[in-house]
């Protein structure tokens, strides 16, 4: 006779966790095609990646995370910037991307690259290990952004800078872009404050580069 009551109670207790796992908004399907697509000529110049790294305070000895690393395009550039005294954690949820980056780091003789196979809801970065983090055209693919960003708090060192480069889309995240106002709202809810905004990463100004730090 008590079974229905117990079942109801169990469902009520599980409800918060179940709700937490539900996507917060529509997203674009994470890219899983040919990784060489990210290696087009002139990308360094168009994106001004050295300026991006300067603004994220990526210097020798620093630990950097490349979230959604894909082919490792940013990973290898950051690895050279931090020198062997620093580390770059290349995270992706695609096992093929992880294998690709492992091979690339070995080929390019970058032993300071450490790959991490994350999950859609947890990047699995080491605790208290990150001085700077970049999400390059990745944020719009995260279905549970507030949850993921909250989980990143434990991995950040004091004063760590988190960069998000994406493009203004239809606002929903379904067209491989996301209105920057949505990003600002979600990051605020996840416990971060905006410290800088730039638009130099694409000539037409459609891409934005936002820098956040954890709220104290």
JSON list of C-alpha atoms in Angstrom, two decimals:
[
{"chain": "A", "resi": 1, "resn": "UNK", "atom": "CA", "xyz": [0.00, 0.00, 0.00]},
{"chain": "A", "resi": 2, "resn": "UNK", "atom": "CA", "xyz": [2.95, 2.38, 0.64]},
{"chain": "A", "resi": 3, "resn": "UNK", "atom": "CA", "xyz": [4.58, 1.80, -2.77]},
{"chain": "A", "resi": 4, "resn": "UNK", "atom": "CA", "xyz": [2.86, 4.70, -4.60]},
{"chain": "A", "resi": 5, "resn": "UNK", "atom": "CA", "xyz": [3.84, 7.11, -1.82]},
{"chain": "A", "resi": 6, "resn": "UNK", "atom": "CA", "xyz": [7.43, 5.90, -1.85]},
{"chain": "A", "resi": 7, "resn": "UNK", "atom": "CA", "xyz": [7.60, 6.19, -5.63]},
{"chain": "A", "resi": 8, "resn": "UNK", "atom": "CA", "xyz": [6.24, 9.74, -5.50]},
{"chain": "A", "resi": 9, "resn": "UNK", "atom": "CA", "xyz": [8.76, 10.69, -2.82]},
{"chain": "A", "resi": 10, "resn": "UNK", "atom": "CA", "xyz": [11.62, 9.24, -4.85]},
{"chain": "A", "resi": 11, "resn": "UNK", "atom": "CA", "xyz": [10.56, 11.16, -7.92]},
{"chain": "A", "resi": 12, "resn": "UNK", "atom": "CA", "xyz": [10.35, 14.39, -5.93]},
{"chain": "A", "resi": 13, "resn": "UNK", "atom": "CA", "xyz": [13.84, 13.88, -4.54]},
{"chain": "A", "resi": 14, "resn": "UNK", "atom": "CA", "xyz": [15.21, 13.15, -8.00]},
{"chain": "A", "resi": 15, "resn": "UNK", "atom": "CA", "xyz": [13.45, 16.08, -9.65]},
{"chain": "A", "resi": 16, "resn": "UNK", "atom": "CA", "xyz": [16.16, 18.74, -9.00]},
{"chain": "A", "resi": 17, "resn": "UNK", "atom": "CA", "xyz": [18.90, 16.51, -10.40]},
{"chain": "A", "resi": 18, "resn": "UNK", "atom": "CA", "xyz": [16.77, 15.60, -13.41]},
{"chain": "A", "resi": 19, "resn": "UNK", "atom": "CA", "xyz": [15.96, 19.25, -14.05]},
{"chain": "A", "resi": 20, "resn": "UNK", "atom": "CA", "xyz": [19.63, 20.16, -13.79]},
{"chain": "A", "resi": 21, "resn": "UNK", "atom": "CA", "xyz": [20.45, 17.75, -16.60]},
{"chain": "A", "resi": 22, "resn": "UNK", "atom": "CA", "xyz": [17.86, 19.17, -18.99]},
{"chain": "A", "resi": 23, "resn": "UNK", "atom": "CA", "xyz": [19.27, 21.43, -21.74]},
{"chain": "A", "resi": 24, "resn": "UNK", "atom": "CA", "xyz": [18.91, 25.12, -20.90]},
{"chain": "A", "resi": 25, "resn": "UNK", "atom": "CA", "xyz": [18.36, 26.16, -24.53]},
{"chain": "A", "resi": 26, "resn": "UNK", "atom": "CA", "xyz": [18.68, 24.80, -28.08]},
{"chain": "A", "resi": 27, "resn": "UNK", "atom": "CA", "xyz": [22.21, 24.28, -29.36]},
{"chain": "A", "resi": 28, "resn": "UNK", "atom": "CA", "xyz": [24.08, 23.49, -32.55]},
{"chain": "A", "resi": 29, "resn": "UNK", "atom": "CA", "xyz": [25.21, 19.91, -33.04]},
{"chain": "A", "resi": 30, "resn": "UNK", "atom": "CA", "xyz": [28.90, 19.61, -32.04]},
{"chain": "A", "resi": 31, "resn": "UNK", "atom": "CA", "xyz": [31.14, 19.29, -35.10]},
{"chain": "A", "resi": 32, "resn": "UNK", "atom": "CA", "xyz": [32.40, 15.76, -35.75]},
{"chain": "A", "resi": 33, "resn": "UNK", "atom": "CA", "xyz": [33.68, 15.98, -39.33]},
{"chain": "A", "resi": 34, "resn": "UNK", "atom": "CA", "xyz": [37.11, 16.43, -40.87]},
{"chain": "A", "resi": 35, "resn": "UNK", "atom": "CA", "xyz": [39.29, 18.17, -38.29]},
{"chain": "A", "resi": 36, "resn": "UNK", "atom": "CA", "xyz": [41.50, 19.70, -40.97]},
{"chain": "A", "resi": 37, "resn": "UNK", "atom": "CA", "xyz": [38.73, 22.22, -41.62]},
{"chain": "A", "resi": 38, "resn": "UNK", "atom": "CA", "xyz": [40.13, 24.31, -38.75]},
{"chain": "A", "resi": 39, "resn": "UNK", "atom": "CA", "xyz": [43.58, 24.56, -40.30]},
{"chain": "A", "resi": 40, "resn": "UNK", "atom": "CA", "xyz": [42.92, 26.99, -43.15]},
{"chain": "A", "resi": 41, "resn": "UNK", "atom": "CA", "xyz": [45.71, 29.41, -44.18]},
{"chain": "A", "resi": 42, "resn": "UNK", "atom": "CA", "xyz": [45.68, 32.84, -42.61]},
{"chain": "A", "resi": 43, "resn": "UNK", "atom": "CA", "xyz": [43.56, 31.92, -39.61]},
{"chain": "A", "resi": 44, "resn": "UNK", "atom": "CA", "xyz": [46.21, 33.22, -37.19]},
{"chain": "A", "resi": 45, "resn": "UNK", "atom": "CA", "xyz": [46.10, 36.63, -38.83]},
{"chain": "A", "resi": 46, "resn": "UNK", "atom": "CA", "xyz": [42.31, 36.82, -39.21]},
{"chain": "A", "resi": 47, "resn": "UNK", "atom": "CA", "xyz": [41.67, 35.80, -35.62]},
{"chain": "A", "resi": 48, "resn": "UNK", "atom": "CA", "xyz": [44.64, 37.78, -34.27]},
{"chain": "A", "resi": 49, "resn": "UNK", "atom": "CA", "xyz": [45.37, 34.84, -31.99]},
{"chain": "A", "resi": 50, "resn": "UNK", "atom": "CA", "xyz": [48.50, 36.39, -30.49]},
{"chain": "A", "resi": 51, "resn": "UNK", "atom": "CA", "xyz": [46.46, 39.39, -29.37]},
{"chain": "A", "resi": 52, "resn": "UNK", "atom": "CA", "xyz": [43.86, 37.00, -27.95]},
{"chain": "A", "resi": 53, "resn": "UNK", "atom": "CA", "xyz": [46.54, 35.23, -25.92]},
{"chain": "A", "resi": 54, "resn": "UNK", "atom": "CA", "xyz": [47.98, 38.55, -24.73]},
{"chain": "A", "resi": 55, "resn": "UNK", "atom": "CA", "xyz": [44.55, 39.61, -23.43]},
{"chain": "A", "resi": 56, "resn": "UNK", "atom": "CA", "xyz": [44.10, 36.28, -21.66]},
{"chain": "A", "resi": 57, "resn": "UNK", "atom": "CA", "xyz": [47.52, 36.79, -20.02]},
{"chain": "A", "resi": 58, "resn": "UNK", "atom": "CA", "xyz": [48.88, 33.59, -21.56]},
{"chain": "A", "resi": 59, "resn": "UNK", "atom": "CA", "xyz": [52.60, 33.67, -20.84]},
{"chain": "A", "resi": 60, "resn": "UNK", "atom": "CA", "xyz": [55.46, 31.24, -20.16]},
{"chain": "A", "resi": 61, "resn": "UNK", "atom": "CA", "xyz": [54.74, 29.03, -17.18]},
{"chain": "A", "resi": 62, "resn": "UNK", "atom": "CA", "xyz": [50.97, 29.45, -17.30]},
{"chain": "A", "resi": 63, "resn": "UNK", "atom": "CA", "xyz": [48.44, 26.62, -17.46]},
{"chain": "A", "resi": 64, "resn": "UNK", "atom": "CA", "xyz": [45.86, 26.97, -20.23]},
{"chain": "A", "resi": 65, "resn": "UNK", "atom": "CA", "xyz": [42.70, 25.06, -21.13]},
{"chain": "A", "resi": 66, "resn": "UNK", "atom": "CA", "xyz": [41.44, 24.74, -24.70]},
{"chain": "A", "resi": 67, "resn": "UNK", "atom": "CA", "xyz": [37.80, 23.75, -24.20]},
{"chain": "A", "resi": 68, "resn": "UNK", "atom": "CA", "xyz": [36.37, 21.98, -27.24]},
{"chain": "A", "resi": 69, "resn": "UNK", "atom": "CA", "xyz": [39.84, 21.78, -28.73]},
{"chain": "A", "resi": 70, "resn": "UNK", "atom": "CA", "xyz": [38.85, 20.09, -32.00]},
{"chain": "A", "resi": 71, "resn": "UNK", "atom": "CA", "xyz": [41.99, 19.72, -34.12]},
{"chain": "A", "resi": 72, "resn": "UNK", "atom": "CA", "xyz": [44.17, 21.39, -31.50]},
{"chain": "A", "resi": 73, "resn": "UNK", "atom": "CA", "xyz": [44.65, 24.51, -33.62]},
{"chain": "A", "resi": 74, "resn": "UNK", "atom": "CA", "xyz": [44.68, 26.77, -30.57]},
{"chain": "A", "resi": 75, "resn": "UNK", "atom": "CA", "xyz": [46.22, 24.10, -28.34]},
{"chain": "A", "resi": 76, "resn": "UNK", "atom": "CA", "xyz": [49.54, 24.00, -30.17]},
{"chain": "A", "resi": 77, "resn": "UNK", "atom": "CA", "xyz": [49.82, 27.79, -30.34]},
{"chain": "A", "resi": 78, "resn": "UNK", "atom": "CA", "xyz": [49.14, 28.12, -26.63]},
{"chain": "A", "resi": 79, "resn": "UNK", "atom": "CA", "xyz": [51.60, 25.29, -25.89]},
{"chain": "A", "resi": 80, "resn": "UNK", "atom": "CA", "xyz": [54.39, 27.16, -27.65]},
{"chain": "A", "resi": 81, "resn": "UNK", "atom": "CA", "xyz": [53.45, 30.39, -25.88]},
{"chain": "A", "resi": 82, "resn": "UNK", "atom": "CA", "xyz": [53.56, 28.89, -22.35]},
{"chain": "A", "resi": 83, "resn": "UNK", "atom": "CA", "xyz": [56.82, 27.04, -23.12]},
{"chain": "A", "resi": 84, "resn": "UNK", "atom": "CA", "xyz": [57.69, 23.70, -21.46]},
{"chain": "A", "resi": 85, "resn": "UNK", "atom": "CA", "xyz": [57.30, 25.37, -18.06]},
{"chain": "A", "resi": 86, "resn": "UNK", "atom": "CA", "xyz": [53.53, 25.63, -18.65]},
{"chain": "A", "resi": 87, "resn": "UNK", "atom": "CA", "xyz": [50.81, 23.17, -19.63]},
{"chain": "A", "resi": 88, "resn": "UNK", "atom": "CA", "xyz": [47.92, 23.20, -22.07]},
{"chain": "A", "resi": 89, "resn": "UNK", "atom": "CA", "xyz": [44.93, 20.98, -21.33]},
{"chain": "A", "resi": 90, "resn": "UNK", "atom": "CA", "xyz": [43.19, 20.14, -24.61]},
{"chain": "A", "resi": 91, "resn": "UNK", "atom": "CA", "xyz": [39.62, 19.08, -23.78]},
{"chain": "A", "resi": 92, "resn": "UNK", "atom": "CA", "xyz": [37.05, 17.68, -26.16]},
{"chain": "A", "resi": 93, "resn": "UNK", "atom": "CA", "xyz": [34.04, 15.34, -25.95]},
{"chain": "A", "resi": 94, "resn": "UNK", "atom": "CA", "xyz": [34.97, 13.70, -29.26]},
{"chain": "A", "resi": 95, "resn": "UNK", "atom": "CA", "xyz": [37.37, 10.74, -28.79]},
{"chain": "A", "resi": 96, "resn": "UNK", "atom": "CA", "xyz": [38.61, 11.17, -32.37]},
{"chain": "A", "resi": 97, "resn": "UNK", "atom": "CA", "xyz": [39.65, 14.76, -31.61]},
{"chain": "A", "resi": 98, "resn": "UNK", "atom": "CA", "xyz": [41.58, 13.57, -28.55]},
{"chain": "A", "resi": 99, "resn": "UNK", "atom": "CA", "xyz": [43.45, 10.97, -30.62]},
{"chain": "A", "resi": 100, "resn": "UNK", "atom": "CA", "xyz": [44.17, 13.56, -33.29]},
{"chain": "A", "resi": 101, "resn": "UNK", "atom": "CA", "xyz": [45.61, 16.05, -30.78]},
{"chain": "A", "resi": 102, "resn": "UNK", "atom": "CA", "xyz": [47.71, 13.36, -29.06]},
{"chain": "A", "resi": 103, "resn": "UNK", "atom": "CA", "xyz": [49.28, 12.49, -32.41]},
{"chain": "A", "resi": 104, "resn": "UNK", "atom": "CA", "xyz": [49.73, 16.13, -33.32]},
{"chain": "A", "resi": 105, "resn": "UNK", "atom": "CA", "xyz": [51.41, 17.02, -30.04]},
{"chain": "A", "resi": 106, "resn": "UNK", "atom": "CA", "xyz": [53.81, 14.12, -30.46]},
{"chain": "A", "resi": 107, "resn": "UNK", "atom": "CA", "xyz": [54.57, 15.06, -34.05]},
{"chain": "A", "resi": 108, "resn": "UNK", "atom": "CA", "xyz": [55.13, 18.73, -33.17]},
{"chain": "A", "resi": 109, "resn": "UNK", "atom": "CA", "xyz": [57.16, 17.81, -30.07]},
{"chain": "A", "resi": 110, "resn": "UNK", "atom": "CA", "xyz": [54.91, 19.49, -27.53]},
{"chain": "A", "resi": 111, "resn": "UNK", "atom": "CA", "xyz": [55.08, 17.33, -24.39]},
{"chain": "A", "resi": 112, "resn": "UNK", "atom": "CA", "xyz": [53.33, 20.06, -22.40]},
{"chain": "A", "resi": 113, "resn": "UNK", "atom": "CA", "xyz": [50.00, 19.23, -24.09]},
{"chain": "A", "resi": 114, "resn": "UNK", "atom": "CA", "xyz": [47.69, 17.06, -21.98]},
{"chain": "A", "resi": 115, "resn": "UNK", "atom": "CA", "xyz": [44.48, 15.78, -23.55]},
{"chain": "A", "resi": 116, "resn": "UNK", "atom": "CA", "xyz": [41.25, 15.30, -21.60]},
{"chain": "A", "resi": 117, "resn": "UNK", "atom": "CA", "xyz": [38.15, 13.47, -22.83]},
{"chain": "A", "resi": 118, "resn": "UNK", "atom": "CA", "xyz": [35.28, 15.38, -21.26]},
{"chain": "A", "resi": 119, "resn": "UNK", "atom": "CA", "xyz": [31.53, 14.83, -21.34]},
{"chain": "A", "resi": 120, "resn": "UNK", "atom": "CA", "xyz": [28.82, 17.25, -22.53]},
{"chain": "A", "resi": 121, "resn": "UNK", "atom": "CA", "xyz": [28.14, 18.25, -18.91]},
{"chain": "A", "resi": 122, "resn": "UNK", "atom": "CA", "xyz": [31.65, 18.05, -17.41]},
{"chain": "A", "resi": 123, "resn": "UNK", "atom": "CA", "xyz": [34.97, 19.11, -18.97]},
{"chain": "A", "resi": 124, "resn": "UNK", "atom": "CA", "xyz": [36.80, 17.11, -16.28]},
{"chain": "A", "resi": 125, "resn": "UNK", "atom": "CA", "xyz": [39.67, 19.60, -15.95]},
{"chain": "A", "resi": 126, "resn": "UNK", "atom": "CA", "xyz": [41.99, 19.08, -12.96]},
{"chain": "A", "resi": 127, "resn": "UNK", "atom": "CA", "xyz": [41.15, 21.10, -9.83]},
{"chain": "A", "resi": 128, "resn": "UNK", "atom": "CA", "xyz": [42.88, 24.45, -9.22]},
{"chain": "A", "resi": 129, "resn": "UNK", "atom": "CA", "xyz": [44.96, 24.07, -12.37]},
{"chain": "A", "resi": 130, "resn": "UNK", "atom": "CA", "xyz": [43.90, 26.72, -14.91]},
{"chain": "A", "resi": 131, "resn": "UNK", "atom": "CA", "xyz": [45.24, 30.27, -15.35]},
{"chain": "A", "resi": 132, "resn": "UNK", "atom": "CA", "xyz": [43.47, 30.92, -18.66]},
{"chain": "A", "resi": 133, "resn": "UNK", "atom": "CA", "xyz": [40.79, 29.17, -20.69]},
{"chain": "A", "resi": 134, "resn": "UNK", "atom": "CA", "xyz": [39.51, 29.70, -24.22]},
{"chain": "A", "resi": 135, "resn": "UNK", "atom": "CA", "xyz": [36.31, 28.49, -25.85]},
{"chain": "A", "resi": 136, "resn": "UNK", "atom": "CA", "xyz": [36.78, 29.14, -29.57]},
{"chain": "A", "resi": 137, "resn": "UNK", "atom": "CA", "xyz": [33.42, 28.83, -31.41]},
{"chain": "A", "resi": 138, "resn": "UNK", "atom": "CA", "xyz": [32.33, 26.23, -28.85]},
{"chain": "A", "resi": 139, "resn": "UNK", "atom": "CA", "xyz": [30.03, 27.92, -26.35]},
{"chain": "A", "resi": 140, "resn": "UNK", "atom": "CA", "xyz": [26.96, 27.76, -28.64]},
{"chain": "A", "resi": 141, "resn": "UNK", "atom": "CA", "xyz": [27.28, 23.94, -28.66]},
{"chain": "A", "resi": 142, "resn": "UNK", "atom": "CA", "xyz": [27.00, 23.55, -24.87]},
{"chain": "A", "resi": 143, "resn": "UNK", "atom": "CA", "xyz": [23.48, 22.37, -24.02]},
{"chain": "A", "resi": 144, "resn": "UNK", "atom": "CA", "xyz": [23.82, 22.90, -20.25]},
{"chain": "A", "resi": 145, "resn": "UNK", "atom": "CA", "xyz": [26.02, 26.00, -20.16]},
{"chain": "A", "resi": 146, "resn": "UNK", "atom": "CA", "xyz": [25.29, 27.11, -16.60]},
{"chain": "A", "resi": 147, "resn": "UNK", "atom": "CA", "xyz": [26.02, 23.65, -15.20]},
{"chain": "A", "resi": 148, "resn": "UNK", "atom": "CA", "xyz": [29.24, 23.31, -17.20]},
{"chain": "A", "resi": 149, "resn": "UNK", "atom": "CA", "xyz": [30.46, 26.78, -16.27]},
{"chain": "A", "resi": 150, "resn": "UNK", "atom": "CA", "xyz": [29.70, 26.15, -12.60]},
{"chain": "A", "resi": 151, "resn": "UNK", "atom": "CA", "xyz": [31.74, 22.96, -12.70]},
{"chain": "A", "resi": 152, "resn": "UNK", "atom": "CA", "xyz": [34.68, 24.89, -14.14]},
{"chain": "A", "resi": 153, "resn": "UNK", "atom": "CA", "xyz": [34.96, 27.03, -11.00]},
{"chain": "A", "resi": 154, "resn": "UNK", "atom": "CA", "xyz": [36.86, 24.29, -9.17]},
{"chain": "A", "resi": 155, "resn": "UNK", "atom": "CA", "xyz": [39.45, 24.11, -11.94]},
{"chain": "A", "resi": 156, "resn": "UNK", "atom": "CA", "xyz": [40.29, 27.82, -12.01]},
{"chain": "A", "resi": 157, "resn": "UNK", "atom": "CA", "xyz": [43.14, 29.42, -10.13]},
{"chain": "A", "resi": 158, "resn": "UNK", "atom": "CA", "xyz": [42.61, 32.83, -8.49]},
{"chain": "A", "resi": 159, "resn": "UNK", "atom": "CA", "xyz": [42.38, 35.53, -11.15]},
{"chain": "A", "resi": 160, "resn": "UNK", "atom": "CA", "xyz": [42.02, 33.06, -14.02]},
{"chain": "A", "resi": 161, "resn": "UNK", "atom": "CA", "xyz": [40.70, 34.55, -17.26]},
{"chain": "A", "resi": 162, "resn": "UNK", "atom": "CA", "xyz": [38.06, 32.77, -19.34]},
{"chain": "A", "resi": 163, "resn": "UNK", "atom": "CA", "xyz": [37.71, 33.80, -22.99]},
{"chain": "A", "resi": 164, "resn": "UNK", "atom": "CA", "xyz": [34.71, 33.08, -25.21]},
{"chain": "A", "resi": 165, "resn": "UNK", "atom": "CA", "xyz": [34.94, 33.72, -28.94]},
{"chain": "A", "resi": 166, "resn": "UNK", "atom": "CA", "xyz": [31.70, 33.16, -30.83]},
{"chain": "A", "resi": 167, "resn": "UNK", "atom": "CA", "xyz": [29.45, 34.93, -33.28]},
{"chain": "A", "resi": 168, "resn": "UNK", "atom": "CA", "xyz": [26.11, 36.66, -32.96]},
{"chain": "A", "resi": 169, "resn": "UNK", "atom": "CA", "xyz": [23.49, 34.35, -34.45]},
{"chain": "A", "resi": 170, "resn": "UNK", "atom": "CA", "xyz": [19.76, 34.11, -34.14]},
{"chain": "A", "resi": 171, "resn": "UNK", "atom": "CA", "xyz": [20.08, 34.21, -30.39]},
{"chain": "A", "resi": 172, "resn": "UNK", "atom": "CA", "xyz": [19.16, 30.58, -29.77]},
{"chain": "A", "resi": 173, "resn": "UNK", "atom": "CA", "xyz": [22.43, 28.82, -30.53]},
{"chain": "A", "resi": 174, "resn": "UNK", "atom": "CA", "xyz": [20.97, 26.67, -33.31]},
{"chain": "A", "resi": 175, "resn": "UNK", "atom": "CA", "xyz": [22.86, 28.26, -36.23]},
{"chain": "A", "resi": 176, "resn": "UNK", "atom": "CA", "xyz": [26.43, 27.87, -34.94]},
{"chain": "A", "resi": 177, "resn": "UNK", "atom": "CA", "xyz": [26.21, 31.23, -33.23]},
{"chain": "A", "resi": 178, "resn": "UNK", "atom": "CA", "xyz": [24.67, 32.74, -30.13]},
{"chain": "A", "resi": 179, "resn": "UNK", "atom": "CA", "xyz": [23.73, 36.32, -29.32]},
{"chain": "A", "resi": 180, "resn": "UNK", "atom": "CA", "xyz": [26.30, 37.69, -26.90]},
{"chain": "A", "resi": 181, "resn": "UNK", "atom": "CA", "xyz": [23.53, 38.92, -24.58]},
{"chain": "A", "resi": 182, "resn": "UNK", "atom": "CA", "xyz": [22.57, 35.28, -23.93]},
{"chain": "A", "resi": 183, "resn": "UNK", "atom": "CA", "xyz": [26.18, 34.46, -23.06]},
{"chain": "A", "resi": 184, "resn": "UNK", "atom": "CA", "xyz": [26.37, 37.39, -20.64]},
{"chain": "A", "resi": 185, "resn": "UNK", "atom": "CA", "xyz": [23.20, 36.28, -18.87]},
{"chain": "A", "resi": 186, "resn": "UNK", "atom": "CA", "xyz": [24.26, 32.65, -18.58]},
{"chain": "A", "resi": 187, "resn": "UNK", "atom": "CA", "xyz": [27.76, 33.44, -17.40]},
{"chain": "A", "resi": 188, "resn": "UNK", "atom": "CA", "xyz": [26.39, 35.79, -14.76]},
{"chain": "A", "resi": 189, "resn": "UNK", "atom": "CA", "xyz": [24.09, 33.03, -13.51]},
{"chain": "A", "resi": 190, "resn": "UNK", "atom": "CA", "xyz": [27.04, 30.63, -13.43]},
{"chain": "A", "resi": 191, "resn": "UNK", "atom": "CA", "xyz": [29.04, 32.96, -11.19]},
{"chain": "A", "resi": 192, "resn": "UNK", "atom": "CA", "xyz": [31.25, 34.96, -13.57]},
{"chain": "A", "resi": 193, "resn": "UNK", "atom": "CA", "xyz": [31.65, 38.65, -14.26]},
{"chain": "A", "resi": 194, "resn": "UNK", "atom": "CA", "xyz": [32.52, 40.26, -17.58]},
{"chain": "A", "resi": 195, "resn": "UNK", "atom": "CA", "xyz": [35.79, 42.19, -17.56]},
{"chain": "A", "resi": 196, "resn": "UNK", "atom": "CA", "xyz": [36.31, 42.96, -21.28]},
{"chain": "A", "resi": 197, "resn": "UNK", "atom": "CA", "xyz": [34.54, 42.85, -24.66]},
{"chain": "A", "resi": 198, "resn": "UNK", "atom": "CA", "xyz": [36.19, 42.93, -28.10]},
{"chain": "A", "resi": 199, "resn": "UNK", "atom": "CA", "xyz": [35.12, 42.45, -31.72]},
{"chain": "A", "resi": 200, "resn": "UNK", "atom": "CA", "xyz": [38.45, 42.28, -33.55]},
{"chain": "A", "resi": 201, "resn": "UNK", "atom": "CA", "xyz": [38.42, 38.51, -34.15]},
{"chain": "A", "resi": 202, "resn": "UNK", "atom": "CA", "xyz": [36.52, 38.90, -37.43]},
{"chain": "A", "resi": 203, "resn": "UNK", "atom": "CA", "xyz": [36.66, 41.77, -39.89]},
{"chain": "A", "resi": 204, "resn": "UNK", "atom": "CA", "xyz": [32.87, 42.15, -40.17]},
{"chain": "A", "resi": 205, "resn": "UNK", "atom": "CA", "xyz": [32.49, 42.55, -36.42]},
{"chain": "A", "resi": 206, "resn": "UNK", "atom": "CA", "xyz": [30.05, 39.65, -36.16]},
{"chain": "A", "resi": 207, "resn": "UNK", "atom": "CA", "xyz": [32.35, 37.66, -33.89]},
{"chain": "A", "resi": 208, "resn": "UNK", "atom": "CA", "xyz": [32.70, 38.72, -30.28]},
{"chain": "A", "resi": 209, "resn": "UNK", "atom": "CA", "xyz": [35.47, 38.02, -27.80]},
{"chain": "A", "resi": 210, "resn": "UNK", "atom": "CA", "xyz": [34.33, 38.17, -24.19]},
{"chain": "A", "resi": 211, "resn": "UNK", "atom": "CA", "xyz": [36.63, 37.78, -21.18]},
{"chain": "A", "resi": 212, "resn": "UNK", "atom": "CA", "xyz": [35.27, 36.71, -17.81]},
{"chain": "A", "resi": 213, "resn": "UNK", "atom": "CA", "xyz": [36.64, 36.00, -14.38]},
{"chain": "A", "resi": 214, "resn": "UNK", "atom": "CA", "xyz": [35.01, 34.20, -11.48]},
{"chain": "A", "resi": 215, "resn": "UNK", "atom": "CA", "xyz": [33.06, 36.40, -9.08]},
{"chain": "A", "resi": 216, "resn": "UNK", "atom": "CA", "xyz": [34.77, 36.70, -5.72]}
]
